[in-house]
Amino acid sequence: MSVKIKYFCGVILLWINLVNGQDTTSCTLPGGGSGVCVNLEECKELYEIITNAHEKKQPLSDDDKKFLREHQCGPNIRKITVCCEVQINSNFGQVSNLLPSPEQGNCGADLSERIHGGNKTKIDEFPWMALLQYKKPGNRLGFHCGGVLINNRYVLTASHCVNGKDIPKTWTLYQVRLGEHDISMEPDCEGDDCAPTPIDILIAQKIPHLDYIPESKNQKHDIALLRLSQTVQFNDFIKPICLPTAPHLRSSDFVGKPMDVAGWGRTELGRMSDVKLKVRVKGVDRDTCNSIYSQRNLVIEKGQLCAGGEKGKDSCKGDSGGPMVALDQGRKPYWYCVGLVSFGLSCGLEGWPGVYTEVTHYIDWISENIRP
């Protein structure tokens, strides 16, 4: 039997001073995703906030009250109605339990208090960033692409960094560096705060998407996994990013969404900054992006997304294959990987967005290709 109605009297007071809205079937979640307006008891996530407090015989915390208020979508006179996240669409496969869970707080550590005014990052900012190192003739080593750590054994990157047409045949993708900030400094310090020595881990297996065609103009399916030769030990400077597995993220188009691209500006051919940089971009709708890239006879397809296009702001500040990330501002905020840097016409060219591999489109592929 459910918690007695009288227990909810205190909760009902949460909504008394709110502006009444219409009780509709669909609604918008605080984070911007789609939800359905249902009775509180029918929404497991929100209802458990109430029942857990009741079982512990504790009042609701201020954070819980705020979270519940933000999800209010009514109320109607007799029932408390809330905007509840829709269930995963049947077209979505089951997410691998090998991927860290945002709900458990073991990925995408919230960095929302960071200041985004400049280009340089803090030494512990974006701790999921990875640098890909290539072995060249004469046993020379060089960083020429980026990636993102998604659990303790896998890095996600672009397929063009693994088997792209521009990678010289004499190069071998060799290892991954984690926990780096300034390539030219050892150790990395910010005042008295110093980071541990970055770690280099050999790549045990390269898994490019089988449908990726290196010579294709639009670089569809530009995604790859790198299995590391050993388990990564996490610390404040090395942490995995979350993937956009929540239903409201998997159904989002990210148009107008503020997102961050970070990295050292490494491409498969170029050498840029020694210090990790960042830039903020906004998502651009696919129709607009296609109208722009049609001038180059390119079609941006499902599984790709566009962002940026402001003068001087583009993924050239990040790495080829590196992540574009966004903050989910739910009850427990976390960062997740929206896209991977794929290609663009020119660095920071006004009116020309960068093109990214859309990670939500490949959640099933990722789940199917990772193992313990």
Coordinates of C-alpha atoms in Angstrom, one line a residue:
M1 CA 0.0 0.0 0.0
S2 CA 1.3 3.5 -0.8
V3 CA 2.3 6.1 1.7
K4 CA -0.8 7.6 3.3
I5 CA -2.2 10.7 1.6
K6 CA -1.9 12.7 4.8
Y7 CA 1.9 12.4 4.5
F8 CA 1.7 14.4 1.3
C9 CA 0.0 17.4 2.9
G10 CA 3.4 18.9 3.6
V11 CA 4.5 18.2 0.0
I12 CA 1.4 19.8 -1.4
L13 CA 2.5 23.1 0.2
L14 CA 5.5 23.1 -2.1
W15 CA 3.2 24.0 -5.0
I16 CA 0.9 26.5 -3.3
N17 CA 2.9 29.6 -4.4
L18 CA 3.7 28.3 -7.9
V19 CA 2.0 29.6 -11.0
N20 CA -0.7 27.2 -12.1
G21 CA -0.1 25.5 -15.4
Q22 CA -2.2 23.4 -17.6
D23 CA -2.3 19.7 -16.9
T24 CA -1.1 18.3 -20.2
T25 CA 0.1 15.0 -21.5
S26 CA 3.5 16.1 -22.6
C27 CA 5.8 18.5 -20.7
T28 CA 9.4 19.8 -20.8
L29 CA 11.9 18.6 -18.1
P30 CA 14.0 21.2 -16.3
G31 CA 17.0 20.0 -18.3
G32 CA 15.1 20.6 -21.6
G33 CA 14.2 17.1 -22.5
S34 CA 10.7 15.7 -23.1
G35 CA 8.5 14.2 -20.4
V36 CA 5.0 13.3 -19.6
C37 CA 2.8 15.0 -17.0
V38 CA 1.6 12.3 -14.5
N39 CA 0.5 12.0 -10.9
L40 CA 3.4 12.1 -8.5
E41 CA 2.8 8.5 -7.4
E42 CA 3.2 7.3 -11.0
C43 CA 6.7 8.8 -11.4
K44 CA 9.1 6.4 -9.8
E45 CA 12.1 8.7 -9.6
L46 CA 10.2 11.6 -8.0
Y47 CA 7.9 9.4 -5.8
E48 CA 11.0 7.7 -4.3
I49 CA 12.2 11.1 -3.0
I50 CA 9.1 11.3 -0.9
T51 CA 9.0 7.6 0.2
N52 CA 12.7 7.6 1.1
A53 CA 12.3 10.6 3.3
H54 CA 9.2 9.0 4.9
E55 CA 11.0 5.8 5.6
K56 CA 13.9 7.6 7.3
K57 CA 11.4 9.8 9.2
Q58 CA 13.2 12.9 7.9
P59 CA 11.8 16.1 6.3
L60 CA 12.6 16.8 2.7
S61 CA 15.9 18.6 2.1
D62 CA 15.9 22.0 0.5
D63 CA 17.5 20.4 -2.6
D64 CA 14.7 17.8 -2.8
K65 CA 12.1 20.5 -2.5
K66 CA 13.7 22.6 -5.2
F67 CA 14.0 19.5 -7.5
L68 CA 10.3 18.6 -7.0
R69 CA 9.2 22.2 -7.6
E70 CA 11.1 22.3 -10.9
H71 CA 9.2 19.2 -12.1
Q72 CA 5.7 20.5 -11.2
C73 CA 3.5 20.5 -14.3
G74 CA 0.1 21.1 -12.8
P75 CA -1.1 20.9 -10.3
N76 CA -4.6 19.8 -10.7
I77 CA -6.9 20.3 -7.7
R78 CA -6.9 16.8 -6.4
K79 CA -3.5 15.4 -7.3
I80 CA 0.1 16.6 -7.5
T81 CA 1.2 16.3 -11.1
V82 CA 4.9 16.2 -12.1
C83 CA 6.9 16.2 -15.3
C84 CA 8.3 12.7 -15.4
E85 CA 11.0 11.5 -17.7
V86 CA 9.7 9.2 -20.5
Q87 CA 10.7 5.6 -20.6
I88 CA 13.4 4.6 -23.0
N89 CA 12.0 4.2 -26.5
S90 CA 11.8 0.6 -27.7
N91 CA 14.1 1.6 -30.6
F92 CA 16.9 2.1 -28.0
G93 CA 18.9 -0.9 -27.0
Q94 CA 19.9 -1.7 -23.4
V95 CA 22.8 0.3 -22.2
S96 CA 25.8 -1.7 -21.1
N97 CA 26.4 -2.0 -17.3
L98 CA 30.1 -1.5 -18.1
L99 CA 29.4 2.2 -18.6
P100 CA 29.5 4.3 -15.5
S101 CA 26.2 5.6 -14.2
P102 CA 25.4 9.3 -13.8
E103 CA 22.8 8.3 -11.1
Q104 CA 25.6 6.8 -9.0
G105 CA 27.8 9.8 -9.4
N106 CA 30.8 7.9 -10.9
C107 CA 31.2 9.8 -14.1
G108 CA 31.0 13.4 -15.4
A109 CA 31.9 15.0 -12.1
D110 CA 30.1 18.4 -11.9
L111 CA 32.5 21.3 -12.9
S112 CA 29.7 23.8 -13.2
E113 CA 31.4 26.4 -11.0
R114 CA 34.3 26.7 -13.3
I115 CA 34.6 30.1 -15.1
H116 CA 34.5 30.0 -18.9
G117 CA 35.8 33.5 -19.5
G118 CA 39.2 32.5 -20.9
N119 CA 40.7 29.8 -23.1
K120 CA 43.0 28.0 -20.6
T121 CA 41.5 25.4 -18.4
K122 CA 42.1 24.6 -14.7
I123 CA 44.5 21.7 -14.1
D124 CA 41.7 19.4 -12.9
E125 CA 39.1 20.6 -15.5
F126 CA 37.8 18.1 -18.1
P127 CA 39.5 15.1 -16.4
W128 CA 38.2 12.7 -19.0
M129 CA 40.4 14.2 -21.8
A130 CA 42.7 11.8 -23.5
L131 CA 45.6 12.4 -25.9
L132 CA 46.4 9.8 -28.6
Q133 CA 50.1 9.2 -29.2
Y134 CA 51.5 7.8 -32.4
K135 CA 54.8 6.0 -33.0
K136 CA 56.6 7.3 -36.0
P137 CA 59.8 6.2 -37.9
G138 CA 62.9 6.3 -35.7
N139 CA 60.7 5.5 -32.6
R140 CA 59.6 9.1 -32.4
L141 CA 56.4 9.7 -30.6
G142 CA 53.8 12.5 -31.2
F143 CA 50.3 13.5 -30.1
H144 CA 48.0 14.0 -33.0
C145 CA 44.5 13.3 -31.9
G146 CA 42.3 13.4 -28.9
G147 CA 39.7 11.2 -27.2
V148 CA 37.6 10.8 -24.1
L149 CA 37.7 8.3 -21.3
I150 CA 34.3 6.5 -20.9
N151 CA 35.2 3.9 -18.3
N152 CA 38.2 2.2 -16.8
R153 CA 39.2 0.4 -20.0
Y154 CA 38.0 2.3 -23.0
V155 CA 38.6 5.6 -24.7
L156 CA 36.1 6.9 -27.3
T157 CA 37.5 8.8 -30.3
A158 CA 36.9 9.4 -34.0
S159 CA 37.5 6.7 -36.5
H160 CA 39.6 9.0 -38.7
C161 CA 42.2 9.0 -35.9
V162 CA 42.4 5.2 -36.1
N163 CA 42.2 4.4 -39.8
G164 CA 41.7 7.8 -41.5
K165 CA 43.1 8.6 -45.0
D166 CA 45.4 11.4 -43.7
I167 CA 47.3 9.2 -41.2
P168 CA 50.7 8.4 -42.7
K169 CA 51.1 4.7 -43.3
T170 CA 54.4 4.8 -41.3
W171 CA 52.6 5.9 -38.2
T172 CA 51.1 3.5 -35.6
L173 CA 48.5 4.5 -33.0
Y174 CA 50.5 3.5 -30.0
Q175 CA 49.2 4.7 -26.6
V176 CA 46.9 7.0 -24.7
R177 CA 47.8 9.7 -22.2
L178 CA 45.5 10.6 -19.4
G179 CA 45.7 13.3 -16.7
E180 CA 47.6 15.8 -18.8
H181 CA 47.2 19.6 -18.7
D182 CA 50.4 21.2 -20.0
I183 CA 52.5 18.9 -22.2
S184 CA 55.6 21.1 -21.8
M185 CA 55.5 21.1 -17.9
E186 CA 56.2 18.4 -15.3
P187 CA 54.5 18.5 -12.9
D188 CA 51.4 20.5 -13.8
C189 CA 50.8 23.0 -11.0
E190 CA 48.3 25.8 -10.2
G191 CA 49.7 27.7 -7.2
D192 CA 50.3 25.0 -4.6
D193 CA 48.0 22.6 -6.3
C194 CA 49.9 20.1 -8.3
A195 CA 48.7 17.2 -10.4
P196 CA 50.2 13.7 -10.3
T197 CA 52.3 12.7 -13.3
P198 CA 50.1 11.9 -16.3
I199 CA 49.9 8.2 -17.2
D200 CA 50.6 6.6 -20.6
I201 CA 48.7 3.4 -21.3
L202 CA 49.3 1.1 -24.3
I203 CA 46.4 0.5 -26.6
A204 CA 45.4 -3.2 -26.6
Q205 CA 42.7 -3.1 -29.3
K206 CA 41.5 -0.5 -31.9
I207 CA 37.8 -0.8 -32.8
P208 CA 36.8 1.6 -35.6
H209 CA 33.2 1.5 -36.8
L210 CA 33.0 -1.0 -39.6
D211 CA 30.8 1.3 -41.7
Y212 CA 33.3 4.2 -41.6
I213 CA 34.8 4.9 -45.1
P214 CA 38.0 6.9 -44.7
E215 CA 37.7 8.4 -48.2
S216 CA 34.1 9.5 -47.8
K217 CA 33.5 13.3 -48.0
N218 CA 31.0 13.5 -45.1
Q219 CA 32.9 11.1 -42.8
K220 CA 29.8 9.3 -41.6
H221 CA 30.2 6.8 -38.7
D222 CA 33.4 8.6 -37.6
I223 CA 33.7 6.9 -34.3
A224 CA 36.0 4.3 -32.7
L225 CA 36.8 2.7 -29.4
L226 CA 40.3 2.1 -28.0
R227 CA 40.6 -0.7 -25.4
L228 CA 43.4 0.0 -23.0
S229 CA 46.0 -2.6 -22.0
Q230 CA 45.3 -2.1 -18.3
T231 CA 42.6 -0.8 -15.9
V232 CA 42.7 2.9 -15.3
Q233 CA 42.9 4.1 -11.7
F234 CA 40.8 7.2 -11.3
N235 CA 41.8 10.3 -9.3
D236 CA 40.9 14.0 -9.3
F237 CA 42.6 14.5 -12.6
I238 CA 41.5 11.3 -14.4
K239 CA 37.8 10.6 -14.4
P240 CA 35.4 9.2 -17.1
I241 CA 32.8 11.2 -18.8
C242 CA 29.2 10.1 -18.8
L243 CA 27.5 9.1 -22.0
P244 CA 24.1 10.5 -23.0
T245 CA 22.1 7.4 -22.1
A246 CA 19.2 9.1 -20.4
P247 CA 16.0 9.1 -22.5
H248 CA 15.7 12.9 -22.6
L249 CA 19.3 13.1 -23.9
R250 CA 18.9 10.3 -26.5
S251 CA 15.9 12.1 -27.9
S252 CA 17.5 15.6 -27.9
D253 CA 18.7 17.4 -31.0
F254 CA 20.9 19.8 -29.0
V255 CA 20.0 22.8 -31.1
G256 CA 21.0 26.0 -29.3
K257 CA 22.5 23.9 -26.5
P258 CA 25.7 25.5 -25.0
M259 CA 28.5 22.9 -25.2
D260 CA 32.2 22.9 -24.5
V261 CA 35.0 21.6 -26.7
A262 CA 38.3 21.1 -24.9
G263 CA 41.8 19.9 -25.9
W264 CA 45.2 20.9 -27.1
G265 CA 44.3 21.6 -30.7
R266 CA 45.8 18.3 -31.9
T267 CA 44.9 17.0 -35.4
E268 CA 46.2 14.1 -37.3
L269 CA 48.6 16.4 -39.1
G270 CA 49.1 19.5 -37.0
R271 CA 50.8 20.6 -33.7
M272 CA 49.2 23.4 -31.7
S273 CA 48.9 24.3 -28.0
D274 CA 50.9 22.6 -25.2
V275 CA 48.2 23.7 -22.7
K276 CA 44.7 22.3 -22.6
L277 CA 42.2 24.8 -24.1
K278 CA 38.5 25.1 -24.2
V279 CA 35.8 26.9 -26.2
R280 CA 32.0 27.2 -25.8
V281 CA 29.8 26.5 -28.9
K282 CA 26.1 26.1 -29.5
G283 CA 24.3 23.4 -31.4
V284 CA 23.1 24.2 -34.9
D285 CA 20.1 22.5 -36.5
R286 CA 20.8 20.0 -39.2
D287 CA 18.8 21.7 -41.9
T288 CA 20.7 25.0 -41.4
C289 CA 24.0 23.1 -41.4
N290 CA 23.1 21.2 -44.6
S291 CA 22.2 24.4 -46.4
I292 CA 25.7 25.7 -45.5
Y293 CA 27.7 22.5 -46.4
S294 CA 25.7 21.9 -49.6
Q295 CA 28.0 24.6 -51.0
R296 CA 30.7 22.0 -50.8
N297 CA 28.5 19.2 -52.0
L298 CA 28.4 17.7 -48.5
V299 CA 25.4 16.2 -46.7
I300 CA 25.2 16.1 -42.9
E301 CA 23.3 12.9 -42.0
K302 CA 21.7 11.3 -39.0
G303 CA 24.4 10.4 -36.6
Q304 CA 26.2 13.8 -37.2
L305 CA 25.5 17.1 -35.6
C306 CA 26.8 20.7 -36.1
A307 CA 27.9 23.3 -33.6
G308 CA 29.7 26.6 -33.5
G309 CA 30.1 28.8 -36.5
E310 CA 31.0 31.9 -34.6
K311 CA 34.1 33.8 -35.7
G312 CA 37.2 32.4 -33.9
K313 CA 35.2 29.8 -31.9
D314 CA 35.5 26.3 -33.3
S315 CA 36.9 22.8 -32.5
C316 CA 40.3 23.8 -33.7
K317 CA 40.7 24.8 -30.0
G318 CA 40.0 21.1 -29.3
D319 CA 41.4 17.9 -30.7
S320 CA 40.5 15.9 -33.8
G321 CA 38.5 13.0 -32.2
G322 CA 38.1 14.8 -28.9
P323 CA 34.8 15.3 -27.1
M324 CA 32.2 18.1 -27.2
V325 CA 30.5 18.0 -23.8
A326 CA 27.5 19.5 -22.1
L327 CA 26.1 19.8 -18.6
D328 CA 22.9 18.0 -17.6
Q329 CA 21.4 20.3 -14.9
G330 CA 19.1 17.8 -13.2
R331 CA 18.9 16.9 -9.6
K332 CA 22.5 15.6 -9.7
P333 CA 24.3 17.7 -12.4
Y334 CA 26.8 15.8 -14.5
W335 CA 28.8 16.3 -17.7
Y336 CA 28.2 14.0 -20.7
C337 CA 29.7 13.6 -24.2
V338 CA 27.5 15.0 -26.9
G339 CA 29.8 14.6 -29.9
L340 CA 33.3 13.8 -31.2
V341 CA 35.2 16.3 -33.3
S342 CA 35.0 15.0 -36.9
F343 CA 35.6 17.8 -39.5
G344 CA 35.0 21.4 -40.5
L345 CA 35.7 23.6 -43.4
S346 CA 38.2 25.9 -41.7
C347 CA 39.2 26.7 -38.2
G348 CA 36.9 29.3 -36.6
L349 CA 35.4 30.5 -39.9
E350 CA 32.3 32.6 -39.3
G351 CA 29.1 31.0 -40.6
W352 CA 30.6 27.5 -40.9
P353 CA 29.8 25.2 -38.0
G354 CA 32.0 22.3 -37.1
V355 CA 30.7 18.8 -37.7
Y356 CA 30.7 16.2 -34.9
T357 CA 29.8 12.6 -34.6
E358 CA 26.6 12.4 -32.5
V359 CA 27.3 10.1 -29.6
T360 CA 23.6 9.5 -28.8
H361 CA 23.3 7.8 -32.2
Y362 CA 26.0 5.3 -31.3
I363 CA 25.1 4.3 -27.7
D364 CA 24.0 0.9 -28.8
W365 CA 27.2 0.4 -30.9
I366 CA 29.3 1.4 -27.9
S367 CA 27.4 -1.0 -25.6
E368 CA 27.8 -3.9 -28.1
N369 CA 31.6 -3.3 -28.5
I370 CA 32.9 -3.0 -25.0
R371 CA 33.7 -5.9 -22.6
P372 CA 35.1 -6.1 -19.0

